Amino acid sequence: MSIQRDIDAELHFHFDARIDELVKQGMVRDDARAQAVAEFGDVNGVRASLREIDHRVARRRTRLEILDGIRQDVVYALRSLRRTPVVSLTIILTLALGLGVNAAMFSLLDVILLRPPAGVPHPQDLRRVWAQARINDGVRFWPGFDYSGYAALAKSMDGQADVTFYGQPVRRKLGKGENAPTAAVSAAAAAYFTVLGVKAQFGRFYSAEEDRVDVVTPVAVISDAFWKNELGGATSPIGQHITIDDVRFTIIGVAPPNFTGADLNATDIWVPNTPLLGPDAFGDHPWYHNPNINGFQVIVRLLPHAREPELAQRATVALRAPGIGFRQDTLTVAQFGSIIAARGPGTPKAEMRVATRLAGVAIIVLLIACANVVNLLLARAVKRRREIAVRLALGISRARLVRMLVTESVLLAVSAAAAAVIAATWGGTLLRQLLMPEVHFAGSPLHWRVLAFAVAAAVVAGALAGLLPALQSASPDLASSLKAGARDGGAHRSRLRSGLVMCQAAFSVLLLVGAVLFVRSLRNVKAHDVGYAVDHLAFASVSYDTKDSARDAGLSARLRALEPRIAALPGVERVAFTSMRPKWGMAWVPYFPDANPTGSKKREGFYTAVSPGYFNTVGTKLIRGQMFSANPGADAPYTVIVDQAMADEIWPNQDPIGRCVRFKSATEPCATVIGLVQTALFLSITEKPTPHFFVSLDHPAFTTRRVPDIIVRAAPVRMAAVQKSVGDLLRAELPGSIPKLTTMVTTMEPEYRPWQLGATLFSLFGVLALLVAGIGIYSSVSYAVSQRTHEFGIRVALGARASDVLRQVVGEGLRTVALGVVLGILMALAAGRLVASLLYGIAPNDPSAIGAVSVVLLAIAALAALVPAWRAAKADPVSALRAD
C-alpha cells in the first residue's frame, strides 16, 4: 500500500539520519544503530500511530472533497434549473401533488395505526383485552366489559401483569343550561394512571380509596390542555371545582402536558366511576353488579416475567366462569391486542379499510406524478444533448455527470416537499374530518414523523425519477451529439416516453374505475330500503340539569300526554314513541320458541318497546297481521310483533301469526305473535339480520326505566321548522327541560360514510391522476411533435394534407393510451378483490364502470393530443425545413 510505503520511508529516513549523526559524534556504526533503536522505542507502535494519523487526514480530505463536490453539484443544478423555469415549476408542482397526497395519508395512518398514546412510557408492554364471542352463529370481537368481567380478568393475571379499566371519553355538560359547554370526560379506575405509567404535572391522581365502587368521592384530574384553554392556565387549578352532569367535582391534579389518554379521542377530565354513575345506577343493582353498565376498556401492562399466551388462556377461563362478564359464555375467548385500538383483532371498521385502500391510491398518484416527471426530465435531457456531450468531451466522468443530473431532480423534489408539507397539514385535517368527524384528535397533523416521511419520500422519488434520464444522458454518441441539432432525438427514448405515458394511463384507469365503483355503491346504498323513511324522521328527547326522582318518575307519562299537541304542530305528519329509537342503542333478551322451548341452542334477539303508531310513523312495512292496540288494559293479552329475520330464524317458511314465543326464560308466559314486519336496519346496512321483536310500550310485560324518545314524521322541506316547533313546545310544557333534537339523516350519516368517503376521495384522487396523466400525454405528444418538425415539414412539402398529419399524430397518441387502458383494465380486475368488501350492490369487475372509464380516458387523451397535432398540421413547410 502507498501509505505504508510512505510511512516506512519516512521512518527509515529519520532512523538513518540519527545513525549518521551519532557516527559523526564518534560512535561506531553498529553502536550508533543500537543507540538509535533504543532512542526510537516501539517502531511498530509509531508506525501504527502514523498510519492512523494519515487515515484521519485522508478521511477528512475525502469528506471535504465530497462536500465540495456536492456544493458544486447543487450550484450547477440551481443554475441549470433557473434556465428552464417553466419546466422546473411544472416538475415541482407535479411532485408536490403526489407527495402532498401521500404525506396527508401518512399523517392520518400514523396517528391511527402507528403512533402509540403520547406521554405513555414503554407502550410496547401494554395490551388491550378483547372478548371474542359467538352471537347467533356469528363471531364478534367486543372491547368492552362490565365491572364483573374486569374483576375476573384482573384476578386471573396472577401477579404477571398490572390491570386497569376505564370508559372511553364522552362529551358531558359542564354547568347548567341548554348551551352549557361540554368536555370529554372519561371515568377511569385509580390504577389507570399507574398502569399507563404517567405522573401528575401538578397535584396528584386520585387514590384507590377515592375510587371505591361503593363510596362517592367526587374528585377529578384534568388535562393540561383543559387547564390552559378552559381555566386560563395562569394559576394552579388544584382545589377548584367543576360541575359535570350536576355533580360537583374537586380538581386534585393536572395530567402531564403531552398526555391525553389511551384513545385517539383526547380526554379533558378523568373521574372515578361512582360519582357519575351513582352507587345504585339503573336501580335494581349497584352499577358494579349491573351487566347493563358495560363498555369499560381493559388495559394490561405485562411485567417482565409475563408469558402473554398463558395470560390470555387464564383470562379466557376467567371470562367463561358462570355469571361473569357481559354477554360472555362458555364460547368466549379473551384476546390481547395492541394498545393502539385500531390494530385490535377482528374486522376493522369500514372507515379504516377505506383509509388503508386510499393509502395505496395515494402511492399510485405519486407513481403517476413520478412518471410525468421522468417524461419531462427526458425531454429536458434531449434538449441538453450538446451541453452534456461537451462536458463529457472535456473529461467529466459519467458517474459525476449522473450525480449532477440526479442532484437536479432531488433538488426539485425537496422543493416540492415544502409545498407537500403545507398540503399535508391541510389535507390531513380534511381527512380527519372526513374519516372520523366524531373524534377530537389531540395533536396537529404536522408531526415530525410526517415531516420526515415527506422529506424521505421526496428524496427517494426525486432520485428514482432523475436516475433513468441521467443514465441515458450520460451515454450519448459524442460525435453525433456534438454535431446534431435538437431534432435528432433517439428512437429508444421516444419509446421510453411512450411507455411512461402508457403507465400513467393504466394507473388512471385503475383509480377512475375505483371512483366509479364507489360512486355507484353510494347511490345503491342510499337507494336501499333500510326499513325507515330516513328523510322524513326527526327524534326528540329531554333531559334536566338536576335530578328529581318525583319529576323523573312521571316524565314518561307527561311526554306521552303531549302526543296530540305535537301531532297538531304545522308540518307534523305522524308522532310515535319508542324505548329505543332506530340505531341509537340496543337491548336484547334470550327467547324460546314454542316448537323447542328447552333446546340447547342459545337464541338472543333485540327488542324495542313502541307505541301503537310506531311502524306507520317510521315507515317500517307491516307484512302480515296487525299493529298494537292503543291503551291496552292490565289484563290485555301478552302480544308481540316480530320482524322477518326473527320469523325466518324460528319458523322458516311458516306463518308466524298466532305462534307462541317466550322471553327471558323457558318458564315465562307465552307471548302471541300478532304481526310480522319487514326487517329494518338495526346496527349497520351490511349487518347480518338479527332477530328483532317489538312489545307495546303500554304493556307491563316489558318495562323500561328509560324515558321514551319522541319520533316525528314530517316532509324533508319542513324538517327544520318542525324541529324548532317541537323544541319550543317541550320547553314550554316541561319547564327546565333541555330538549335534544336530531334527524334520521344525521343518524344515518356514519352508515353512509364509508361509501361517501370512497366516492369522494377516490374521485378526487382519480381526477388528480387524470389531470396529471392528461398533462403527461400533452407534454409527451407536444415534445414528440417539436422533435419531428423537420419530418412534418417534409411531409407537407411533398403534398401531405393537414388532416393526414393530424390523424397520424392523434392516432399515435391514442395507440399508446389505448395500450395503457388495456393494462389498466387488467390491473383493475386484479385489484377488485381488495375493495370488493367495501362495495355495495355492484361487482368490482362491473363492465359498465370499466367501459365508461375507458371511453373517458381515451377522449381526454384525444383532446390532449389534438392541440400539438393541430400545431404540427399547420406548420409552415419552409420554416420547418429551416428549423433545427
mmCIF file of N, CA and C in Angstrom, residues 440-485:
data_model
loop_
_atom_site.group_PDB
_atom_site.id
_atom_site.type_symbol
_atom_site.label_atom_id
_atom_site.label_comp_id
_atom_site.label_asym_id
_atom_site.label_seq_id
_atom_site.Cartn_x
_atom_site.Cartn_y
_atom_site.Cartn_z
ATOM 1 N N HIS A 440 -62.035 13.836 18.494
ATOM 2 C CA HIS A 440 -61.278 15.069 18.742
ATOM 3 C C HIS A 440 -59.813 14.674 18.896
ATOM 4 N N PHE A 441 -59.045 14.812 17.811
ATOM 5 C CA PHE A 441 -57.652 14.409 17.830
ATOM 6 C C PHE A 441 -56.834 15.368 18.697
ATOM 7 N N ALA A 442 -55.888 14.790 19.414
ATOM 8 C CA ALA A 442 -55.117 15.590 20.361
ATOM 9 C C ALA A 442 -54.072 16.448 19.674
ATOM 10 N N GLY A 443 -53.389 15.919 18.664
ATOM 11 C CA GLY A 443 -52.275 16.632 18.062
ATOM 12 C C GLY A 443 -52.581 17.133 16.669
ATOM 13 N N SER A 444 -51.678 17.963 16.165
ATOM 14 C CA SER A 444 -51.786 18.502 14.812
ATOM 15 C C SER A 444 -51.341 17.446 13.811
ATOM 16 N N PRO A 445 -51.883 17.492 12.588
ATOM 17 C CA PRO A 445 -51.396 16.562 11.551
ATOM 18 C C PRO A 445 -49.920 16.765 11.238
ATOM 19 N N LEU A 446 -49.398 17.977 11.486
ATOM 20 C CA LEU A 446 -47.994 18.263 11.170
ATOM 21 C C LEU A 446 -47.126 17.784 12.330
ATOM 22 N N HIS A 447 -46.629 16.559 12.212
ATOM 23 C CA HIS A 447 -45.804 15.924 13.226
ATOM 24 C C HIS A 447 -44.420 15.701 12.627
ATOM 25 N N TRP A 448 -43.409 15.575 13.473
ATOM 26 C CA TRP A 448 -42.052 15.401 12.947
ATOM 27 C C TRP A 448 -41.956 14.150 12.092
ATOM 28 N N ARG A 449 -42.764 13.123 12.410
ATOM 29 C CA ARG A 449 -42.732 11.909 11.592
ATOM 30 C C ARG A 449 -43.289 12.182 10.199
ATOM 31 N N VAL A 450 -44.288 13.069 10.115
ATOM 32 C CA VAL A 450 -44.830 13.435 8.808
ATOM 33 C C VAL A 450 -43.785 14.211 8.013
ATOM 34 N N LEU A 451 -43.080 15.131 8.683
ATOM 35 C CA LEU A 451 -42.018 15.875 8.007
ATOM 36 C C LEU A 451 -40.929 14.931 7.510
ATOM 37 N N ALA A 452 -40.539 13.990 8.369
ATOM 38 C CA ALA A 452 -39.506 13.032 7.968
ATOM 39 C C ALA A 452 -39.974 12.186 6.790
ATOM 40 N N PHE A 453 -41.236 11.768 6.840
ATOM 41 C CA PHE A 453 -41.776 10.978 5.733
ATOM 42 C C PHE A 453 -41.776 11.779 4.436
ATOM 43 N N ALA A 454 -42.209 13.046 4.506
ATOM 44 C CA ALA A 454 -42.286 13.875 3.297
ATOM 45 C C ALA A 454 -40.899 14.077 2.693
ATOM 46 N N VAL A 455 -39.903 14.365 3.541
ATOM 47 C CA VAL A 455 -38.549 14.592 3.024
ATOM 48 C C VAL A 455 -37.975 13.288 2.453
ATOM 49 N N ALA A 456 -38.135 12.190 3.187
ATOM 50 C CA ALA A 456 -37.610 10.910 2.701
ATOM 51 C C ALA A 456 -38.272 10.503 1.390
ATOM 52 N N ALA A 457 -39.605 10.655 1.327
ATOM 53 C CA ALA A 457 -40.312 10.306 0.087
ATOM 54 C C ALA A 457 -39.870 11.204 -1.059
ATOM 55 N N ALA A 458 -39.626 12.482 -0.750
ATOM 56 C CA ALA A 458 -39.189 13.407 -1.797
ATOM 57 C C ALA A 458 -37.816 13.015 -2.324
ATOM 58 N N VAL A 459 -36.888 12.703 -1.430
ATOM 59 C CA VAL A 459 -35.536 12.325 -1.865
ATOM 60 C C VAL A 459 -35.579 11.043 -2.696
ATOM 61 N N VAL A 460 -36.322 10.052 -2.220
ATOM 62 C CA VAL A 460 -36.408 8.784 -2.961
ATOM 63 C C VAL A 460 -37.071 8.999 -4.317
ATOM 64 N N ALA A 461 -38.202 9.725 -4.316
ATOM 65 C CA ALA A 461 -38.904 9.971 -5.572
ATOM 66 C C ALA A 461 -38.041 10.772 -6.539
ATOM 67 N N GLY A 462 -37.369 11.798 -6.020
ATOM 68 C CA GLY A 462 -36.513 12.612 -6.883
ATOM 69 C C GLY A 462 -35.354 11.823 -7.445
ATOM 70 N N ALA A 463 -34.712 11.001 -6.602
ATOM 71 C CA ALA A 463 -33.580 10.206 -7.067
ATOM 72 C C ALA A 463 -34.014 9.190 -8.125
ATOM 73 N N LEU A 464 -35.131 8.493 -7.850
ATOM 74 C CA LEU A 464 -35.598 7.492 -8.810
ATOM 75 C C LEU A 464 -36.068 8.141 -10.110
ATOM 76 N N ALA A 465 -36.781 9.274 -9.982
ATOM 77 C CA ALA A 465 -37.284 9.938 -11.181
ATOM 78 C C ALA A 465 -36.149 10.501 -12.020
ATOM 79 N N GLY A 466 -35.051 10.916 -11.372
ATOM 80 C CA GLY A 466 -33.953 11.510 -12.123
ATOM 81 C C GLY A 466 -32.911 10.533 -12.590
ATOM 82 N N LEU A 467 -32.910 9.310 -12.033
ATOM 83 C CA LEU A 467 -31.834 8.366 -12.333
ATOM 84 C C LEU A 467 -31.876 7.891 -13.787
ATOM 85 N N LEU A 468 -33.045 7.497 -14.258
ATOM 86 C CA LEU A 468 -33.130 6.969 -15.620
ATOM 87 C C LEU A 468 -32.770 8.015 -16.671
ATOM 88 N N PRO A 469 -33.334 9.241 -16.608
ATOM 89 C CA PRO A 469 -32.889 10.264 -17.571
ATOM 90 C C PRO A 469 -31.393 10.553 -17.459
ATOM 91 N N ALA A 470 -30.872 10.532 -16.214
ATOM 92 C CA ALA A 470 -29.447 10.815 -16.041
ATOM 93 C C ALA A 470 -28.591 9.723 -16.668
ATOM 94 N N LEU A 471 -28.963 8.459 -16.481
ATOM 95 C CA LEU A 471 -28.198 7.359 -17.069
ATOM 96 C C LEU A 471 -28.220 7.420 -18.589
ATOM 97 N N GLN A 472 -29.380 7.760 -19.157
ATOM 98 C CA GLN A 472 -29.455 7.866 -20.611
ATOM 99 C C GLN A 472 -28.664 9.058 -21.117
ATOM 100 N N SER A 473 -28.722 10.164 -20.398
ATOM 101 C CA SER A 473 -27.995 11.358 -20.842
ATOM 102 C C SER A 473 -26.488 11.153 -20.768
ATOM 103 N N ALA A 474 -26.034 10.313 -19.853
ATOM 104 C CA ALA A 474 -24.596 10.112 -19.663
ATOM 105 C C ALA A 474 -24.002 9.131 -20.646
ATOM 106 N N SER A 475 -24.814 8.601 -21.560
ATOM 107 C CA SER A 475 -24.312 7.616 -22.524
ATOM 108 C C SER A 475 -24.636 8.019 -23.956
ATOM 109 N N PRO A 476 -24.287 9.233 -24.383
ATOM 110 C CA PRO A 476 -24.601 9.629 -25.750
ATOM 111 C C PRO A 476 -23.498 9.229 -26.721
ATOM 112 N N ASP A 477 -23.809 9.321 -28.019
ATOM 113 C CA ASP A 477 -22.805 9.216 -29.066
ATOM 114 C C ASP A 477 -22.198 10.610 -29.212
ATOM 115 N N LEU A 478 -20.950 10.761 -28.727
ATOM 116 C CA LEU A 478 -20.372 12.096 -28.640
ATOM 117 C C LEU A 478 -20.285 12.783 -29.994
ATOM 118 N N ALA A 479 -19.865 12.050 -31.020
ATOM 119 C CA ALA A 479 -19.683 12.689 -32.328
ATOM 120 C C ALA A 479 -20.998 13.236 -32.865
ATOM 121 N N SER A 480 -22.041 12.380 -32.834
ATOM 122 C CA SER A 480 -23.329 12.840 -33.363
ATOM 123 C C SER A 480 -23.952 13.895 -32.474
ATOM 124 N N SER A 481 -23.748 13.776 -31.164
ATOM 125 C CA SER A 481 -24.342 14.748 -30.253
ATOM 126 C C SER A 481 -23.709 16.118 -30.409
ATOM 127 N N LEU A 482 -22.391 16.159 -30.672
ATOM 128 C CA LEU A 482 -21.730 17.438 -30.839
ATOM 129 C C LEU A 482 -22.127 18.124 -32.142
ATOM 130 N N LYS A 483 -22.488 17.301 -33.159
ATOM 131 C CA LYS A 483 -22.854 17.871 -34.460
ATOM 132 C C LYS A 483 -24.360 18.045 -34.613
ATOM 133 N N ALA A 484 -25.194 17.238 -33.864
ATOM 134 C CA ALA A 484 -26.634 17.168 -34.141
ATOM 135 C C ALA A 484 -27.370 18.328 -33.516
ATOM 136 N N GLY A 485 -28.549 18.602 -34.073
ATOM 137 C CA GLY A 485 -29.486 19.560 -33.504
ATOM 138 C C GLY A 485 -30.458 18.858 -32.615
#
